[in-house]
Amino acid sequence: SHILMLTSALPFPLHWGLKRLHTEGLPFRMQPPPRSRIARIIGDETAAAPAEPTQCPVKKIAKQLDTLDRQLAQLQDAEAFNAENPYLNGLFAPVDSTMPPTPLELVEGALPPDMPAGCFMRNGPNPVPDNGYDKRMHWFDGHGMIHSVRFGGGDSAAGGAAAGSPPLYSRSWLATDRYEHERELGQTYFMTLGELAGVPGILKALLVATSKMELAGMDMLRGSVANTAIMTWGKRHFALAETGLPFEFSLTGEGEVVSHGFENFDGQLDFPFTAHPKVHAPSGDLIFHGYSFGATARKWWGRMRQAPNGKFELMRKVELDPQYASGLMHDLAVTDHYALLFDMSITVGLNAVFSGTFGHFDDSRPGRIGVAPLDSTSESEIRWFTLDAPLGVVHPLNAWEEDGGDTIVLWSPVCTSFDGSANPENEAYMAEVVLDLRTGTATTRMVDKTRNTEFCRLHPDYVGRPARYGFSGEMDGGDARFGGIIKWELARGGGGLQKAARFGPGRWGGEPIVVPKVRPASGRGGSRAVDGVVRRATAPAASSLSEYTSGAMTGDGEAGAAADTTPAGAKAADASDAAYLITFVHDERDGDSFVSLIDGETMQQAALFRVPSRVPLGLHGHWVGEFDI
């Protein structure tokens, strides 16, 4: 779906002709086909369905397209490229099968009594190894696979997980249209993002990509592999990738994923949906954004609500002025009254893609942030703030309002360069951006210049509101290789790195998913409440986790005593670190994988479980509580 988005504006007579074949009543129509149609068209002898009529002109075209596709792949020397591809080897190497719910082995600590019941999930690309790697592969090309860990059967009074059965691990491919077609064919049939490189990549985009999707009865919105992130809204679960529709799935009682299909909410979504929507805390509405490429690049933001009858309703979709459409907008931030839209210095275009990179940093283009009132209905109501330097934002930590709503404070890792190649080495450092709505000015302050950080997460009760603490991964092993977790103290004009935990030598983790602690009213279960914050009553057990602390960071990135402007009353009531941080951890020395549970207050390991199978490094995770499963 990335490829269709990028090439949708390119002239292609064959694509036009195939549409005519479908719409003029020849054997195939533009409808979702039987799963085996592609196999029947190209003559797969293993297909169970009966053969198509030999007079069908599409059959000959399909075979010619597949032959051309394979010849161009040979020109790209795909096998040699993939042999050294970091995303097909080592820590990222795909697994070759699903796994039913299987108990985890506790190897350190104990499951805390204030750990709630629920399910931890992590999405990520996982190509089907049995299909082979005869096409150049980018990390984003793999089919979506969800690895889940079910914490269940807990204390009925406290809602905890400790009293129940051991956590259960399972993994499942998401049965998207694309996955089903390729699994049945036993090959990587459709064009990959990794193939968009050089002249052969251009030819594939022009002559192959769109037509193969047409032959499969898929359009751009249903060509997604749904491999990036996960959201739960209205007790429904969706896997997300920003170039297609949300893909709905459900969970069994043991946490196993059951695929259902792409959801357009009664036809309301006819556009690519974000991988990172945000739930607006005061209303419960879903704030989203999206973008598309083609003859004219476009961006938009919008708002959905769940109606009293339970249906999801699109309240508004606001298109942005084209001048703000070329910068990467992978994520957004929300506050009580505003959506923050990013038009930063990372750009995505055909020139960069065809040179073998995904994204380009334009150091002549300063970053821009749009502030859209959540009740606005037109682009003219968005206020744009130009930053004082070229900067990139991929995943912000949090934004909130101060000064009676006249000021917005944003904390986010920012980058001053971007490597979108097949083996990137990117750096991002925590910064604060203050937007003054009265004067229209933006002020940027580097909070830390020493620790490469990304994949930020916050206690869910504090999204878009003042929080004393937030968390992010310390990315010191290369892209998506996190050697630890950083705890940040968020304070306008101050704050900084408060404490961090390391996974240990040779161990790499992922995004720290924040799981709020159970707060039993009786104080039972080894926890007690102090000033509204749940505090551990017992010292944590010794673990393999290492940790370090730092003073607040001054503007030049050195440890110092920057002032903490958080009001005393807010500190006492704040519970933004009363949570556990959960992530998969991978040991590159022996290939073992673990589930690590870290106490957000102490940044010490509470429990470590061994997974009965290797878990590749992946993308974004998610926690769903018992009530929403």
PDB file of C-alpha atoms in Angstrom, residues 206-452:
ATOM      1  CA  LEU A 206       5.287   1.595 -13.500  1.00  0.00           C
ATOM      2  CA  LEU A 207       4.649  -1.821 -14.989  1.00  0.00           C
ATOM      3  CA  VAL A 208       3.943  -4.245 -12.172  1.00  0.00           C
ATOM      4  CA  ALA A 209       2.837  -2.892  -8.793  1.00  0.00           C
ATOM      5  CA  THR A 210      -0.615  -1.502  -9.498  1.00  0.00           C
ATOM      6  CA  SER A 211      -1.622  -4.210 -11.953  1.00  0.00           C
ATOM      7  CA  LYS A 212      -0.828  -7.057  -9.560  1.00  0.00           C
ATOM      8  CA  MET A 213      -2.996  -5.432  -6.940  1.00  0.00           C
ATOM      9  CA  GLU A 214      -5.792  -5.009  -9.487  1.00  0.00           C
ATOM     10  CA  LEU A 215      -5.564  -8.661 -10.430  1.00  0.00           C
ATOM     11  CA  ALA A 216      -5.920  -9.581  -6.768  1.00  0.00           C
ATOM     12  CA  GLY A 217      -8.998  -7.384  -6.428  1.00  0.00           C
ATOM     13  CA  MET A 218      -7.257  -5.129  -3.910  1.00  0.00           C
ATOM     14  CA  ASP A 219      -7.032  -1.372  -3.758  1.00  0.00           C
ATOM     15  CA  MET A 220      -4.598   0.771  -1.810  1.00  0.00           C
ATOM     16  CA  LEU A 221      -6.665   0.810   1.374  1.00  0.00           C
ATOM     17  CA  ARG A 222      -6.860  -2.985   1.520  1.00  0.00           C
ATOM     18  CA  GLY A 223      -3.331  -3.588   0.307  1.00  0.00           C
ATOM     19  CA  SER A 224      -1.938  -2.757   3.739  1.00  0.00           C
ATOM     20  CA  VAL A 225      -0.028  -5.324   5.795  1.00  0.00           C
ATOM     21  CA  ALA A 226      -1.256  -3.745   9.084  1.00  0.00           C
ATOM     22  CA  ASN A 227       2.165  -4.185  10.677  1.00  0.00           C
ATOM     23  CA  THR A 228       2.879  -0.978  12.608  1.00  0.00           C
ATOM     24  CA  ALA A 229       0.738  -0.364  15.689  1.00  0.00           C
ATOM     25  CA  ILE A 230      -2.378  -1.389  17.633  1.00  0.00           C
ATOM     26  CA  MET A 231      -5.290   0.527  19.108  1.00  0.00           C
ATOM     27  CA  THR A 232      -8.302  -0.372  21.232  1.00  0.00           C
ATOM     28  CA  TRP A 233     -11.313   1.897  21.020  1.00  0.00           C
ATOM     29  CA  GLY A 234     -14.871   1.109  22.036  1.00  0.00           C
ATOM     30  CA  LYS A 235     -13.741  -2.381  23.133  1.00  0.00           C
ATOM     31  CA  ARG A 236     -12.680  -3.147  19.560  1.00  0.00           C
ATOM     32  CA  HIS A 237      -9.083  -3.917  18.593  1.00  0.00           C
ATOM     33  CA  PHE A 238      -7.372  -2.754  15.409  1.00  0.00           C
ATOM     34  CA  ALA A 239      -3.952  -3.263  13.842  1.00  0.00           C
ATOM     35  CA  LEU A 240      -2.761  -0.152  12.047  1.00  0.00           C
ATOM     36  CA  ALA A 241      -0.439   0.940   9.254  1.00  0.00           C
ATOM     37  CA  GLU A 242      -0.737   4.482   7.993  1.00  0.00           C
ATOM     38  CA  THR A 243      -1.274   3.628   4.326  1.00  0.00           C
ATOM     39  CA  GLY A 244      -4.498   1.651   4.684  1.00  0.00           C
ATOM     40  CA  LEU A 245      -7.639   1.001   6.684  1.00  0.00           C
ATOM     41  CA  PRO A 246      -7.689  -0.248  10.292  1.00  0.00           C
ATOM     42  CA  PHE A 247      -7.576  -4.056  10.425  1.00  0.00           C
ATOM     43  CA  GLU A 248      -9.891  -5.452  13.096  1.00  0.00           C
ATOM     44  CA  PHE A 249      -9.085  -8.457  15.254  1.00  0.00           C
ATOM     45  CA  SER A 250     -10.316  -9.903  18.545  1.00  0.00           C
ATOM     46  CA  LEU A 251      -8.648 -11.724  21.445  1.00  0.00           C
ATOM     47  CA  THR A 252      -9.547 -15.068  22.901  1.00  0.00           C
ATOM     48  CA  GLY A 253      -9.642 -15.516  26.657  1.00  0.00           C
ATOM     49  CA  GLU A 254      -6.023 -16.701  26.495  1.00  0.00           C
ATOM     50  CA  GLY A 255      -4.879 -13.666  24.497  1.00  0.00           C
ATOM     51  CA  GLU A 256      -4.652 -15.289  21.064  1.00  0.00           C
ATOM     52  CA  VAL A 257      -5.374 -13.023  18.080  1.00  0.00           C
ATOM     53  CA  VAL A 258      -8.318 -13.785  15.764  1.00  0.00           C
ATOM     54  CA  SER A 259      -8.323 -11.803  12.489  1.00  0.00           C
ATOM     55  CA  HIS A 260     -11.542 -10.267  11.153  1.00  0.00           C
ATOM     56  CA  GLY A 261     -10.677  -7.880   8.322  1.00  0.00           C
ATOM     57  CA  PHE A 262     -10.328  -4.269   7.263  1.00  0.00           C
ATOM     58  CA  GLU A 263     -12.909  -1.855   8.668  1.00  0.00           C
ATOM     59  CA  ASN A 264     -14.109   1.332   6.975  1.00  0.00           C
ATOM     60  CA  PHE A 265     -16.925   2.028   9.464  1.00  0.00           C
ATOM     61  CA  ASP A 266     -19.846   1.797   7.053  1.00  0.00           C
ATOM     62  CA  GLY A 267     -17.925   3.436   4.235  1.00  0.00           C
ATOM     63  CA  GLN A 268     -16.911   6.523   6.219  1.00  0.00           C
ATOM     64  CA  LEU A 269     -13.179   5.869   5.840  1.00  0.00           C
ATOM     65  CA  ASP A 270     -12.245   6.142   2.179  1.00  0.00           C
ATOM     66  CA  PHE A 271      -8.739   7.384   2.918  1.00  0.00           C
ATOM     67  CA  PRO A 272      -5.547   6.062   4.578  1.00  0.00           C
ATOM     68  CA  PHE A 273      -5.775   6.038   8.370  1.00  0.00           C
ATOM     69  CA  THR A 274      -2.984   6.867  10.790  1.00  0.00           C
ATOM     70  CA  ALA A 275      -0.886   4.355  12.720  1.00  0.00           C
ATOM     71  CA  HIS A 276      -1.000   6.651  15.766  1.00  0.00           C
ATOM     72  CA  PRO A 277      -4.468   8.018  16.620  1.00  0.00           C
ATOM     73  CA  LYS A 278      -5.026   9.509  20.058  1.00  0.00           C
ATOM     74  CA  VAL A 279      -8.007   9.161  22.395  1.00  0.00           C
ATOM     75  CA  HIS A 280      -9.090  12.592  23.636  1.00  0.00           C
ATOM     76  CA  ALA A 281      -9.413  12.121  27.399  1.00  0.00           C
ATOM     77  CA  PRO A 282     -12.218  14.638  28.125  1.00  0.00           C
ATOM     78  CA  SER A 283     -14.557  13.350  25.397  1.00  0.00           C
ATOM     79  CA  GLY A 284     -13.367   9.837  24.602  1.00  0.00           C
ATOM     80  CA  ASP A 285     -13.294  10.809  20.908  1.00  0.00           C
ATOM     81  CA  LEU A 286     -10.601   9.533  18.561  1.00  0.00           C
ATOM     82  CA  ILE A 287      -8.298  12.137  17.010  1.00  0.00           C
ATOM     83  CA  PHE A 288      -6.504  10.988  13.865  1.00  0.00           C
ATOM     84  CA  HIS A 289      -4.525  12.230  10.900  1.00  0.00           C
ATOM     85  CA  GLY A 290      -3.428  10.855   7.570  1.00  0.00           C
ATOM     86  CA  TYR A 291      -1.643  11.563   4.340  1.00  0.00           C
ATOM     87  CA  SER A 292      -1.372  10.391   0.757  1.00  0.00           C
ATOM     88  CA  PHE A 293       0.942  10.912  -2.190  1.00  0.00           C
ATOM     89  CA  GLY A 294       0.188  11.071  -5.874  1.00  0.00           C
ATOM     90  CA  ALA A 295      -0.320  13.882  -8.338  1.00  0.00           C
ATOM     91  CA  THR A 296      -0.843  16.124  -5.311  1.00  0.00           C
ATOM     92  CA  ALA A 297       0.384  15.260  -1.828  1.00  0.00           C
ATOM     93  CA  ARG A 298      -2.326  15.656   0.781  1.00  0.00           C
ATOM     94  CA  LYS A 299      -2.610  15.642   4.557  1.00  0.00           C
ATOM     95  CA  TRP A 300      -5.589  15.837   6.864  1.00  0.00           C
ATOM     96  CA  TRP A 301      -6.675  15.458  10.442  1.00  0.00           C
ATOM     97  CA  GLY A 302     -10.036  14.414  11.813  1.00  0.00           C
ATOM     98  CA  ARG A 303     -12.190  13.366  14.726  1.00  0.00           C
ATOM     99  CA  MET A 304     -14.430  10.360  15.311  1.00  0.00           C
ATOM    100  CA  ARG A 305     -16.838   9.541  18.104  1.00  0.00           C
ATOM    101  CA  GLN A 306     -18.729   6.523  19.321  1.00  0.00           C
ATOM    102  CA  ALA A 307     -22.433   7.268  19.051  1.00  0.00           C
ATOM    103  CA  PRO A 308     -24.944   6.165  21.724  1.00  0.00           C
ATOM    104  CA  ASN A 309     -25.938   3.249  19.467  1.00  0.00           C
ATOM    105  CA  GLY A 310     -22.325   2.011  19.587  1.00  0.00           C
ATOM    106  CA  LYS A 311     -21.443   2.891  16.009  1.00  0.00           C
ATOM    107  CA  PHE A 312     -18.332   4.895  15.153  1.00  0.00           C
ATOM    108  CA  GLU A 313     -19.107   8.200  13.469  1.00  0.00           C
ATOM    109  CA  LEU A 314     -16.777  10.453  11.493  1.00  0.00           C
ATOM    110  CA  MET A 315     -17.380  13.922  12.913  1.00  0.00           C
ATOM    111  CA  ARG A 316     -14.972  15.792  10.656  1.00  0.00           C
ATOM    112  CA  LYS A 317     -12.025  15.449   8.316  1.00  0.00           C
ATOM    113  CA  VAL A 318     -10.085  18.646   7.674  1.00  0.00           C
ATOM    114  CA  GLU A 319      -7.675  18.821   4.722  1.00  0.00           C
ATOM    115  CA  LEU A 320      -4.499  20.846   5.183  1.00  0.00           C
ATOM    116  CA  ASP A 321      -3.198  23.485   2.821  1.00  0.00           C
ATOM    117  CA  PRO A 322      -0.931  21.784   0.221  1.00  0.00           C
ATOM    118  CA  GLN A 323       2.050  23.881   1.343  1.00  0.00           C
ATOM    119  CA  TYR A 324       2.090  21.815   4.559  1.00  0.00           C
ATOM    120  CA  ALA A 325       1.752  18.460   2.835  1.00  0.00           C
ATOM    121  CA  SER A 326       5.281  17.319   2.002  1.00  0.00           C
ATOM    122  CA  GLY A 327       6.762  16.796   5.488  1.00  0.00           C
ATOM    123  CA  LEU A 328       6.502  13.397   7.190  1.00  0.00           C
ATOM    124  CA  MET A 329       3.544  13.323   9.616  1.00  0.00           C
ATOM    125  CA  HIS A 330       3.788   9.878  11.158  1.00  0.00           C
ATOM    126  CA  ASP A 331       2.318  10.823  14.543  1.00  0.00           C
ATOM    127  CA  LEU A 332       0.437  13.678  16.198  1.00  0.00           C
ATOM    128  CA  ALA A 333      -0.120  15.030  19.689  1.00  0.00           C
ATOM    129  CA  VAL A 334      -3.275  16.199  21.455  1.00  0.00           C
ATOM    130  CA  THR A 335      -4.105  18.428  24.396  1.00  0.00           C
ATOM    131  CA  ASP A 336      -7.454  19.151  26.022  1.00  0.00           C
ATOM    132  CA  HIS A 337      -8.386  21.605  23.256  1.00  0.00           C
ATOM    133  CA  TYR A 338      -5.968  21.139  20.354  1.00  0.00           C
ATOM    134  CA  ALA A 339      -4.409  18.683  17.933  1.00  0.00           C
ATOM    135  CA  LEU A 340      -0.737  19.278  17.100  1.00  0.00           C
ATOM    136  CA  LEU A 341       0.124  18.494  13.466  1.00  0.00           C
ATOM    137  CA  PHE A 342       3.728  18.076  12.358  1.00  0.00           C
ATOM    138  CA  ASP A 343       5.092  19.384   9.058  1.00  0.00           C
ATOM    139  CA  MET A 344       8.733  18.834   9.828  1.00  0.00           C
ATOM    140  CA  SER A 345      12.008  18.659   7.915  1.00  0.00           C
ATOM    141  CA  ILE A 346      11.779  14.935   7.110  1.00  0.00           C
ATOM    142  CA  THR A 347      10.199  14.642   3.686  1.00  0.00           C
ATOM    143  CA  VAL A 348       8.993  11.632   1.693  1.00  0.00           C
ATOM    144  CA  GLY A 349       9.028  11.733  -2.072  1.00  0.00           C
ATOM    145  CA  LEU A 350       9.640   9.639  -5.154  1.00  0.00           C
ATOM    146  CA  ASN A 351      13.183  10.952  -5.627  1.00  0.00           C
ATOM    147  CA  ALA A 352      14.271   9.629  -2.228  1.00  0.00           C
ATOM    148  CA  VAL A 353      12.348   6.389  -2.587  1.00  0.00           C
ATOM    149  CA  PHE A 354      13.775   5.520  -5.981  1.00  0.00           C
ATOM    150  CA  SER A 355      17.283   6.154  -4.696  1.00  0.00           C
ATOM    151  CA  GLY A 356      16.741   3.353  -2.186  1.00  0.00           C
ATOM    152  CA  THR A 357      15.898   5.432   0.889  1.00  0.00           C
ATOM    153  CA  PHE A 358      12.629   6.007   2.674  1.00  0.00           C
ATOM    154  CA  GLY A 359      12.594   9.654   3.635  1.00  0.00           C
ATOM    155  CA  HIS A 360      14.994  12.566   3.287  1.00  0.00           C
ATOM    156  CA  PHE A 361      16.043  15.326   5.679  1.00  0.00           C
ATOM    157  CA  ASP A 362      15.738  18.782   4.126  1.00  0.00           C
ATOM    158  CA  ASP A 363      18.095  21.016   6.114  1.00  0.00           C
ATOM    159  CA  SER A 364      16.825  24.078   4.253  1.00  0.00           C
ATOM    160  CA  ARG A 365      13.311  23.585   5.587  1.00  0.00           C
ATOM    161  CA  PRO A 366      12.525  24.598   9.205  1.00  0.00           C
ATOM    162  CA  GLY A 367      10.080  22.454  11.118  1.00  0.00           C
ATOM    163  CA  ARG A 368       6.473  23.635  11.418  1.00  0.00           C
ATOM    164  CA  ILE A 369       3.747  22.703  13.889  1.00  0.00           C
ATOM    165  CA  GLY A 370       0.070  23.278  13.244  1.00  0.00           C
ATOM    166  CA  VAL A 371      -2.273  23.891  16.181  1.00  0.00           C
ATOM    167  CA  ALA A 372      -5.795  22.820  15.235  1.00  0.00           C
ATOM    168  CA  PRO A 373      -8.691  23.521  17.647  1.00  0.00           C
ATOM    169  CA  LEU A 374     -10.462  20.207  18.209  1.00  0.00           C
ATOM    170  CA  ASP A 375     -13.826  21.808  17.443  1.00  0.00           C
ATOM    171  CA  SER A 376     -12.583  23.432  14.216  1.00  0.00           C
ATOM    172  CA  THR A 377     -14.006  22.447  10.848  1.00  0.00           C
ATOM    173  CA  SER A 378     -11.733  24.190   8.322  1.00  0.00           C
ATOM    174  CA  GLU A 379      -8.039  24.502   7.529  1.00  0.00           C
ATOM    175  CA  SER A 380      -8.195  28.270   8.017  1.00  0.00           C
ATOM    176  CA  GLU A 381      -8.622  27.755  11.770  1.00  0.00           C
ATOM    177  CA  ILE A 382      -5.239  26.015  12.094  1.00  0.00           C
ATOM    178  CA  ARG A 383      -2.393  28.196  13.384  1.00  0.00           C
ATOM    179  CA  TRP A 384       1.061  27.296  12.087  1.00  0.00           C
ATOM    180  CA  PHE A 385       4.226  27.901  14.104  1.00  0.00           C
ATOM    181  CA  THR A 386       7.620  27.886  12.390  1.00  0.00           C
ATOM    182  CA  LEU A 387      10.488  26.586  14.483  1.00  0.00           C
ATOM    183  CA  ASP A 388      13.882  28.257  14.493  1.00  0.00           C
ATOM    184  CA  ALA A 389      15.715  25.307  12.894  1.00  0.00           C
ATOM    185  CA  PRO A 390      15.199  22.278  10.663  1.00  0.00           C
ATOM    186  CA  LEU A 391      13.986  19.479  12.935  1.00  0.00           C
ATOM    187  CA  GLY A 392      12.296  16.126  12.569  1.00  0.00           C
ATOM    188  CA  VAL A 393       9.656  14.644  14.882  1.00  0.00           C
ATOM    189  CA  VAL A 394       8.591  11.007  14.558  1.00  0.00           C
ATOM    190  CA  HIS A 395       7.034   9.998  17.924  1.00  0.00           C
ATOM    191  CA  PRO A 396       6.281  12.796  20.443  1.00  0.00           C
ATOM    192  CA  LEU A 397       6.165  12.085  24.178  1.00  0.00           C
ATOM    193  CA  ASN A 398       3.397  14.441  25.367  1.00  0.00           C
ATOM    194  CA  ALA A 399       1.865  17.885  24.948  1.00  0.00           C
ATOM    195  CA  TRP A 400      -0.210  19.891  27.388  1.00  0.00           C
ATOM    196  CA  GLU A 401      -1.661  23.364  27.972  1.00  0.00           C
ATOM    197  CA  GLU A 402      -0.506  25.940  30.501  1.00  0.00           C
ATOM    198  CA  ASP A 403      -1.253  29.610  31.327  1.00  0.00           C
ATOM    199  CA  GLY A 404      -4.986  29.119  31.088  1.00  0.00           C
ATOM    200  CA  GLY A 405      -4.698  27.571  27.639  1.00  0.00           C
ATOM    201  CA  ASP A 406      -2.527  30.342  26.153  1.00  0.00           C
ATOM    202  CA  THR A 407       0.594  28.156  26.022  1.00  0.00           C
ATOM    203  CA  ILE A 408       1.196  24.654  24.692  1.00  0.00           C
ATOM    204  CA  VAL A 409       4.231  22.691  25.873  1.00  0.00           C
ATOM    205  CA  LEU A 410       5.479  19.789  23.750  1.00  0.00           C
ATOM    206  CA  TRP A 411       8.134  17.261  24.748  1.00  0.00           C
ATOM    207  CA  SER A 412       9.477  15.097  21.949  1.00  0.00           C
ATOM    208  CA  PRO A 413      12.671  13.552  20.622  1.00  0.00           C
ATOM    209  CA  VAL A 414      13.877  15.603  17.645  1.00  0.00           C
ATOM    210  CA  CYS A 415      16.425  14.818  14.972  1.00  0.00           C
ATOM    211  CA  THR A 416      18.611  17.064  12.822  1.00  0.00           C
ATOM    212  CA  SER A 417      19.219  14.431  10.145  1.00  0.00           C
ATOM    213  CA  PHE A 418      17.442  11.338   8.879  1.00  0.00           C
ATOM    214  CA  ASP A 419      18.729   8.120   7.380  1.00  0.00           C
ATOM    215  CA  GLY A 420      16.048   6.203   5.526  1.00  0.00           C
ATOM    216  CA  SER A 421      18.348   3.607   4.005  1.00  0.00           C
ATOM    217  CA  ALA A 422      18.118  -0.164   4.368  1.00  0.00           C
ATOM    218  CA  ASN A 423      20.410  -0.127   7.422  1.00  0.00           C
ATOM    219  CA  PRO A 424      19.801   3.241   9.095  1.00  0.00           C
ATOM    220  CA  GLU A 425      21.631   4.791  12.019  1.00  0.00           C
ATOM    221  CA  ASN A 426      19.423   7.609  13.264  1.00  0.00           C
ATOM    222  CA  GLU A 427      19.738   9.810  16.319  1.00  0.00           C
ATOM    223  CA  ALA A 428      17.082  11.781  18.179  1.00  0.00           C
ATOM    224  CA  TYR A 429      17.367  13.717  21.430  1.00  0.00           C
ATOM    225  CA  MET A 430      14.727  14.992  23.837  1.00  0.00           C
ATOM    226  CA  ALA A 431      13.587  18.577  23.301  1.00  0.00           C
ATOM    227  CA  GLU A 432      10.934  20.950  24.568  1.00  0.00           C
ATOM    228  CA  VAL A 433       8.919  23.194  22.247  1.00  0.00           C
ATOM    229  CA  VAL A 434       6.811  25.973  23.784  1.00  0.00           C
ATOM    230  CA  LEU A 435       4.087  27.464  21.568  1.00  0.00           C
ATOM    231  CA  ASP A 436       2.799  30.861  22.714  1.00  0.00           C
ATOM    232  CA  LEU A 437      -0.720  31.249  21.324  1.00  0.00           C
ATOM    233  CA  ARG A 438      -0.784  34.918  22.285  1.00  0.00           C
ATOM    234  CA  THR A 439       2.304  35.983  20.356  1.00  0.00           C
ATOM    235  CA  GLY A 440       2.420  33.242  17.738  1.00  0.00           C
ATOM    236  CA  THR A 441       6.004  32.355  18.608  1.00  0.00           C
ATOM    237  CA  ALA A 442       7.697  28.991  19.106  1.00  0.00           C
ATOM    238  CA  THR A 443      10.702  28.411  21.382  1.00  0.00           C
ATOM    239  CA  THR A 444      12.795  25.231  21.217  1.00  0.00           C
ATOM    240  CA  ARG A 445      15.035  23.981  24.039  1.00  0.00           C
ATOM    241  CA  MET A 446      17.188  20.875  23.915  1.00  0.00           C
ATOM    242  CA  VAL A 447      16.524  18.981  27.126  1.00  0.00           C
ATOM    243  CA  ASP A 448      19.235  16.387  26.554  1.00  0.00           C
ATOM    244  CA  LYS A 449      21.964  16.003  23.935  1.00  0.00           C
ATOM    245  CA  THR A 450      23.597  12.809  25.114  1.00  0.00           C
ATOM    246  CA  ARG A 451      21.056   9.983  24.991  1.00  0.00           C
ATOM    247  CA  ASN A 452      19.622   8.812  21.691  1.00  0.00           C
TER     248      ASN A 452
END
